[in-house]
Short mmCIF file of C-alpha atoms and ligand atoms in Angstrom, two decimals:
data_model
loop_
_atom_site.label_atom_id
_atom_site.label_comp_id
_atom_site.label_asym_id
_atom_site.label_seq_id
_atom_site.Cartn_x
_atom_site.Cartn_y
_atom_site.Cartn_z
CA UNK A 1 104.74 109.11 89.23
CA UNK A 2 104.08 112.86 89.36
CA UNK A 3 101.27 113.91 87.02
CA UNK A 4 100.53 110.36 86.00
CA UNK A 5 97.23 108.69 86.76
CA UNK A 6 97.20 106.40 89.82
CA UNK A 7 97.44 102.75 89.01
CA UNK A 8 94.37 100.83 90.13
CA UNK A 9 95.06 97.09 90.73
CA UNK A 10 93.01 94.38 88.99
CA UNK A 11 92.41 92.64 92.38
CA UNK A 12 90.09 94.33 94.91
CA UNK A 13 89.99 93.86 98.68
CA UNK A 14 88.64 95.31 101.87
CA UNK A 15 91.04 98.02 102.95
CA UNK A 16 92.60 98.70 99.59
CA UNK A 17 94.62 101.85 99.77
CA UNK A 18 94.21 103.35 96.19
CA UNK A 19 92.57 106.51 97.52
CA UNK A 20 95.29 107.05 100.00
CA UNK A 21 98.17 106.66 97.55
CA UNK A 22 98.74 110.50 97.00
CA UNK A 23 98.94 110.93 100.76
CA UNK A 24 101.27 108.13 101.15
CA UNK A 25 103.60 109.23 98.30
CA UNK A 26 103.55 112.78 99.72
CA UNK A 27 104.88 111.50 103.14
CA UNK A 28 107.15 108.62 102.41
CA UNK A 29 110.71 109.74 102.08
CA UNK A 30 112.89 106.82 101.23
CA UNK A 31 116.37 105.96 99.95
CA UNK A 32 115.85 104.93 96.33
CA UNK A 33 118.56 102.30 96.59
CA UNK A 34 116.88 100.72 99.58
CA UNK A 35 114.53 97.88 99.43
CA UNK A 36 110.70 98.54 99.54
CA UNK A 37 109.14 95.95 101.92
CA UNK A 38 105.40 95.30 102.35
CA UNK A 39 104.49 92.43 104.75
CA UNK A 40 100.82 93.00 103.97
CA UNK A 41 100.82 93.81 100.29
CA UNK A 42 97.12 93.01 99.51
CA UNK A 43 96.22 94.23 96.13
CA UNK A 44 99.55 95.93 95.59
CA UNK A 45 97.99 99.36 95.20
CA UNK A 46 100.71 101.04 97.23
CA UNK A 47 103.78 99.28 95.73
CA UNK A 48 102.53 99.71 92.12
CA UNK A 49 102.28 103.50 92.62
CA UNK A 50 105.44 103.94 94.71
CA UNK A 51 107.24 102.04 91.93
CA UNK A 52 110.48 101.18 93.75
CA UNK A 53 113.29 99.64 91.83
CA UNK A 54 113.66 96.86 94.38
CA UNK A 55 110.68 95.37 96.38
CA UNK A 56 109.84 92.50 98.71
CA UNK A 57 106.04 92.05 98.50
CA UNK A 58 104.45 89.55 100.89
CA UNK A 59 101.12 88.43 101.97
CA UNK A 60 99.66 85.40 103.59
CA UNK A 61 96.94 85.16 100.85
CA UNK A 62 98.65 82.78 98.45
CA UNK A 63 96.12 83.46 95.77
CA UNK A 64 96.94 87.19 95.54
CA UNK A 65 100.66 86.19 95.35
CA UNK A 66 100.12 83.63 92.63
CA UNK A 67 98.16 86.11 90.58
CA UNK A 68 100.96 88.63 90.65
CA UNK A 69 103.66 86.05 90.13
CA UNK A 70 101.56 84.95 87.10
CA UNK A 71 101.72 88.56 85.65
CA UNK A 72 105.34 88.79 86.46
CA UNK A 73 106.24 85.64 84.56
CA UNK A 74 103.86 86.61 81.67
CA UNK A 75 101.58 83.62 82.01
CA UNK A 76 98.86 86.09 83.09
CA UNK A 77 98.46 89.00 80.68
CA UNK A 78 95.68 91.09 79.16
CA UNK A 79 95.00 88.69 76.44
CA UNK A 80 94.77 85.58 78.65
CA UNK A 81 92.60 87.60 81.06
CA UNK A 82 90.40 88.80 78.21
CA UNK A 83 89.81 85.35 76.77
CA UNK A 84 89.11 83.86 80.20
CA UNK A 85 86.65 86.55 81.35
CA UNK A 86 84.83 86.69 77.92
CA UNK A 87 84.32 82.95 78.00
CA UNK A 88 83.16 82.54 81.55
CA UNK A 89 81.48 85.96 81.61
CA UNK A 90 79.13 84.97 78.87
CA UNK A 91 78.25 81.69 80.55
CA UNK A 92 77.54 83.68 83.84
CA UNK A 93 75.37 85.93 81.79
CA UNK A 94 73.21 82.86 80.81
CA UNK A 95 73.30 80.92 84.06
CA UNK A 96 73.79 83.67 86.69
CA UNK A 97 74.47 82.84 90.39
CA UNK A 98 74.45 79.03 89.76
CA UNK A 99 77.47 79.42 87.51
CA UNK A 100 79.24 81.71 89.96
CA UNK A 101 78.93 78.97 92.53
CA UNK A 102 80.22 76.45 90.09
CA UNK A 103 83.24 78.62 89.40
CA UNK A 104 83.71 79.12 93.10
CA UNK A 105 83.69 75.30 93.83
CA UNK A 106 86.10 74.77 90.88
CA UNK A 107 88.50 77.45 92.28
CA UNK A 108 88.41 75.79 95.68
CA UNK A 109 89.82 72.67 93.99
CA UNK A 110 92.15 74.18 91.35
CA UNK A 111 93.32 77.42 93.00
CA UNK A 112 93.77 78.91 89.45
CA UNK A 113 94.60 82.60 89.71
CA UNK A 114 92.33 83.47 86.76
CA UNK A 115 89.45 81.88 88.62
CA UNK A 116 90.42 83.96 91.70
CA UNK A 117 90.20 87.14 89.46
CA UNK A 118 86.91 86.09 88.08
CA UNK A 119 85.44 85.57 91.53
CA UNK A 120 87.00 88.63 93.05
CA UNK A 121 85.58 90.77 90.24
CA UNK A 122 82.06 89.25 90.37
CA UNK A 123 81.55 88.64 94.09
CA UNK A 124 79.82 90.75 96.71
CA UNK A 125 81.71 94.06 97.12
CA UNK A 126 85.01 92.69 95.81
CA UNK A 127 85.50 91.02 99.07
CA UNK A 128 88.16 88.34 99.79
CA UNK A 129 87.04 85.93 102.53
CA UNK A 130 87.66 82.20 103.21
CA UNK A 131 86.09 79.74 105.59
CA UNK A 132 88.10 77.76 108.22
CA UNK A 133 88.91 75.07 105.58
CA UNK A 134 90.45 77.69 103.37
CA UNK A 135 87.65 77.80 100.95
CA UNK A 136 86.72 81.08 99.22
CA UNK A 137 83.03 81.73 100.39
CA UNK A 138 82.07 85.19 99.24
CA UNK A 139 78.70 85.28 97.67
CA UNK A 140 77.73 86.47 94.12
CA UNK A 141 77.23 90.18 93.44
CA UNK A 142 73.95 89.13 91.86
CA UNK A 143 74.73 90.77 88.60
CA UNK A 144 74.68 88.14 85.80
CA UNK A 145 75.84 90.80 83.25
CA UNK A 146 78.85 91.64 85.33
CA UNK A 147 81.45 91.00 82.68
CA UNK A 148 80.28 93.56 80.10
CA UNK A 149 82.74 94.41 77.26
CA UNK A 150 83.78 97.59 79.01
CA UNK A 151 84.24 95.98 82.38
CA UNK A 152 86.50 93.32 80.82
CA UNK A 153 88.47 96.03 78.95
CA UNK A 154 88.89 97.95 82.28
CA UNK A 155 90.34 94.81 84.07
CA UNK A 156 92.59 94.11 81.07
CA UNK A 157 93.89 97.59 81.13
CA UNK A 158 94.57 97.25 84.88
CA UNK A 159 96.53 94.04 84.15
CA UNK A 160 98.52 95.70 81.51
CA UNK A 161 99.42 98.69 83.70
CA UNK A 162 100.45 96.47 86.62
CA UNK A 163 102.57 94.36 84.25
CA UNK A 164 104.27 97.51 82.89
CA UNK A 165 104.87 98.70 86.48
CA UNK A 166 106.65 95.42 87.31
CA UNK A 167 108.66 95.29 84.16
CA UNK A 168 112.45 95.81 84.48
CA UNK A 169 112.00 96.12 88.28
CA UNK A 170 113.46 93.73 90.84
CA UNK A 171 110.38 92.70 92.77
CA UNK A 172 109.74 89.54 94.64
CA UNK A 173 106.22 88.36 95.55
CA UNK A 174 106.26 85.96 98.41
CA UNK A 175 103.44 84.12 100.29
CA UNK A 176 104.45 84.15 103.95
CA UNK A 177 103.52 85.25 107.37
CA UNK A 178 104.30 88.99 107.96
CA UNK A 179 107.24 88.19 110.42
CA UNK A 180 109.30 86.81 107.56
CA UNK A 181 109.31 90.14 105.63
CA UNK A 182 111.22 91.82 108.52
CA UNK A 183 114.20 89.37 108.34
CA UNK A 184 117.20 91.05 106.94
CA UNK A 185 115.64 94.52 106.65
CA UNK A 186 118.47 97.13 106.70
CA UNK A 187 118.80 100.73 107.69
CA UNK A 188 118.28 102.10 104.20
CA UNK A 189 115.17 99.82 103.50
CA UNK A 190 111.54 101.07 103.96
CA UNK A 191 108.81 98.93 105.37
CA UNK A 192 105.27 99.93 104.71
CA UNK A 193 102.75 98.35 107.08
CA UNK A 194 99.07 97.98 106.34
CA UNK A 195 97.86 95.25 108.76
CA UNK A 196 94.23 93.99 109.06
CA UNK A 197 91.94 95.87 111.49
CA UNK A 198 92.21 94.50 114.94
CA UNK A 199 89.31 92.01 115.74
CA UNK A 200 88.28 91.86 112.16
CA UNK A 201 88.19 88.46 110.40
CA UNK A 202 91.16 88.13 108.12
CA UNK A 203 89.63 85.12 106.33
CA UNK A 204 91.49 81.81 106.48
CA UNK A 205 94.44 83.34 108.18
CA UNK A 206 92.31 83.87 111.25
CA UNK A 207 91.52 86.81 113.34
CA UNK A 208 94.10 89.71 113.66
CA UNK A 209 94.31 89.88 117.34
CA UNK A 210 95.37 92.46 119.92
CA UNK A 211 98.49 90.24 120.44
CA UNK A 212 99.34 90.15 116.75
CA UNK A 213 98.95 94.01 116.56
CA UNK A 214 101.21 94.40 119.61
CA UNK A 215 103.77 92.02 118.26
CA UNK A 216 103.87 93.93 114.96
CA UNK A 217 104.46 97.13 116.80
CA UNK A 218 107.40 95.47 118.53
CA UNK A 219 109.00 94.40 115.21
CA UNK A 220 108.39 97.85 113.87
CA UNK A 221 110.17 99.44 116.68
CA UNK A 222 113.16 97.04 116.65
CA UNK A 223 113.96 96.83 112.94
CA UNK A 224 116.75 99.14 111.71
CA UNK A 225 114.69 99.98 108.64
CA UNK A 226 112.38 102.95 108.11
CA UNK A 227 108.79 102.18 108.94
CA UNK A 228 105.49 103.70 107.90
CA UNK A 229 102.32 102.32 109.26
CA UNK A 230 98.79 102.93 107.84
CA UNK A 231 96.06 102.81 110.39
CA UNK A 232 92.69 104.40 111.18
CA UNK A 233 92.78 106.88 114.07
CA UNK A 234 89.18 107.79 114.88
CA UNK A 235 85.63 108.60 113.67
CA UNK A 236 82.98 110.45 115.52
CA UNK A 237 82.07 107.14 117.46
CA UNK A 238 85.45 105.54 118.21
CA UNK A 239 89.11 106.10 118.78
CA UNK A 240 91.80 103.56 117.94
CA UNK A 241 93.28 102.82 121.35
CA UNK A 242 95.93 100.55 119.89
CA UNK A 243 97.38 103.43 117.80
CA UNK A 244 97.63 105.63 120.81
CA UNK A 245 99.13 103.00 122.97
CA UNK A 246 101.79 101.51 120.66
CA UNK A 247 102.57 104.04 118.07
CA UNK A 248 102.60 107.49 119.66
CA UNK A 249 106.44 107.80 119.35
CA UNK A 250 106.20 107.72 115.61
CA UNK A 251 105.37 111.00 113.71
CA UNK A 252 101.71 111.08 112.67
CA UNK A 253 100.41 112.44 109.46
CA UNK A 254 96.64 112.64 109.29
CA UNK A 255 94.14 112.54 106.54
CA UNK A 256 90.33 112.68 106.83
CA UNK A 257 87.95 111.11 104.39
CA UNK A 258 84.22 110.57 104.33
CA UNK A 259 82.32 107.39 104.21
CA UNK A 260 78.49 107.02 103.77
CA UNK A 261 75.86 105.21 105.74
CA UNK A 262 73.28 105.88 103.09
CA UNK A 263 72.25 108.26 100.39
CA UNK A 264 71.60 111.26 102.63
CA UNK A 265 74.18 114.10 102.96
CA UNK A 266 73.67 114.07 106.68
CA UNK A 267 74.88 110.44 106.78
CA UNK A 268 78.36 111.35 105.74
CA UNK A 269 80.88 110.55 108.46
CA UNK A 270 84.51 111.59 108.55
CA UNK A 271 87.19 109.02 109.30
CA UNK A 272 90.75 109.98 110.20
CA UNK A 273 93.51 107.83 108.79
CA UNK A 274 97.05 108.15 110.08
CA UNK A 275 100.45 107.43 108.56
CA UNK A 276 102.71 106.82 111.63
CA UNK A 277 106.36 107.09 110.47
CA UNK A 278 109.41 106.31 112.40
CA UNK A 279 111.65 109.41 112.31
C1 SAM B 301 94.52 95.84 104.84
S1 SAM B 301 95.07 94.55 103.78
C2 SAM B 301 96.41 95.39 102.85
C3 SAM B 301 95.81 96.24 101.79
C4 SAM B 301 96.83 96.82 100.81
N1 SAM B 301 97.59 97.87 101.45
C5 SAM B 301 96.15 97.37 99.59
O1 SAM B 301 96.16 98.55 99.34
O2 SAM B 301 95.52 96.53 98.92
C6 SAM B 301 95.86 93.45 104.82
C7 SAM B 301 96.53 92.29 104.09
O3 SAM B 301 97.15 91.45 105.14
C8 SAM B 301 97.17 90.12 104.77
N2 SAM B 301 97.45 89.38 106.04
C9 SAM B 301 96.52 89.15 106.99
N3 SAM B 301 97.17 88.46 108.02
C10 SAM B 301 98.39 88.22 107.62
C11 SAM B 301 99.56 87.59 108.15
N4 SAM B 301 99.51 86.97 109.44
N5 SAM B 301 100.73 87.59 107.46
C12 SAM B 301 100.77 88.18 106.30
N6 SAM B 301 99.71 88.90 105.62
C13 SAM B 301 98.60 88.83 106.32
C14 SAM B 301 95.77 89.90 104.22
O4 SAM B 301 95.78 88.81 103.34
C15 SAM B 301 95.53 91.31 103.45
O5 SAM B 301 95.85 91.12 102.03
#
């Protein structure tokens, strides 16, 4: 991947790791023959750029998994995506938020991965969130002209690149709870962990509790496989106590980035992210 542009996934989510990819690649040392395992694959940003020959990519969000399985088996490709987004994007342009809600209700009945893409790329902040009944409930981004020609082309190019990244590789996308991804992991395999934030709503899968986080740390310590955990460490207001309590025996690699509270330069706040790697 050296010298190549980073692959940006066609799906967006809170906590997407595209910006951390160079930092992750720099620090992950793995056996090329081992299996790359992600129990929380999300948008796939990390796997697509690590580009392992063999991978087990899991997530509890079945819509993400069906979307990538669709690309893998060719049912979803840049041309089906273009046709779909052009057709529904032009109706959205005429009917605005009312049509977005219609698409959202339809998706909550049909679970069609192209509807999922449409919603994910025209909802508020590219969020993924479901109510307790499992219904997608993110509001509209309030931009009826969302699916411009250039935006559709950008999404289609993202689909093509992801499809090329999968092609010829032995990758399996599975919808399952994270524990299943650890089963059978061997000493030359590599597990990359990017769990939800503790206490934050993880949509229909429920909260990611302190207990879940502690249990994950237990699995990570017990597996014979190599492990790399992505987690925030601190900002000027808070420290992540869980990281200090459960992961301090792993080797930490730190990376700071800035986030904004507003337009003013003085509102820039650094956040430190850690890769905690079992050595
Ligand atoms: C922080 S995101 C991963 C982001 C990913 N690394 C990326 O770059 O897009 C966490 C993911 O964990 C998934 N998740 C939450 N709870 C889960 C569970 N109990 N089992 C498996 N996956 C879960 C969510 O659906 C979400 O996609």
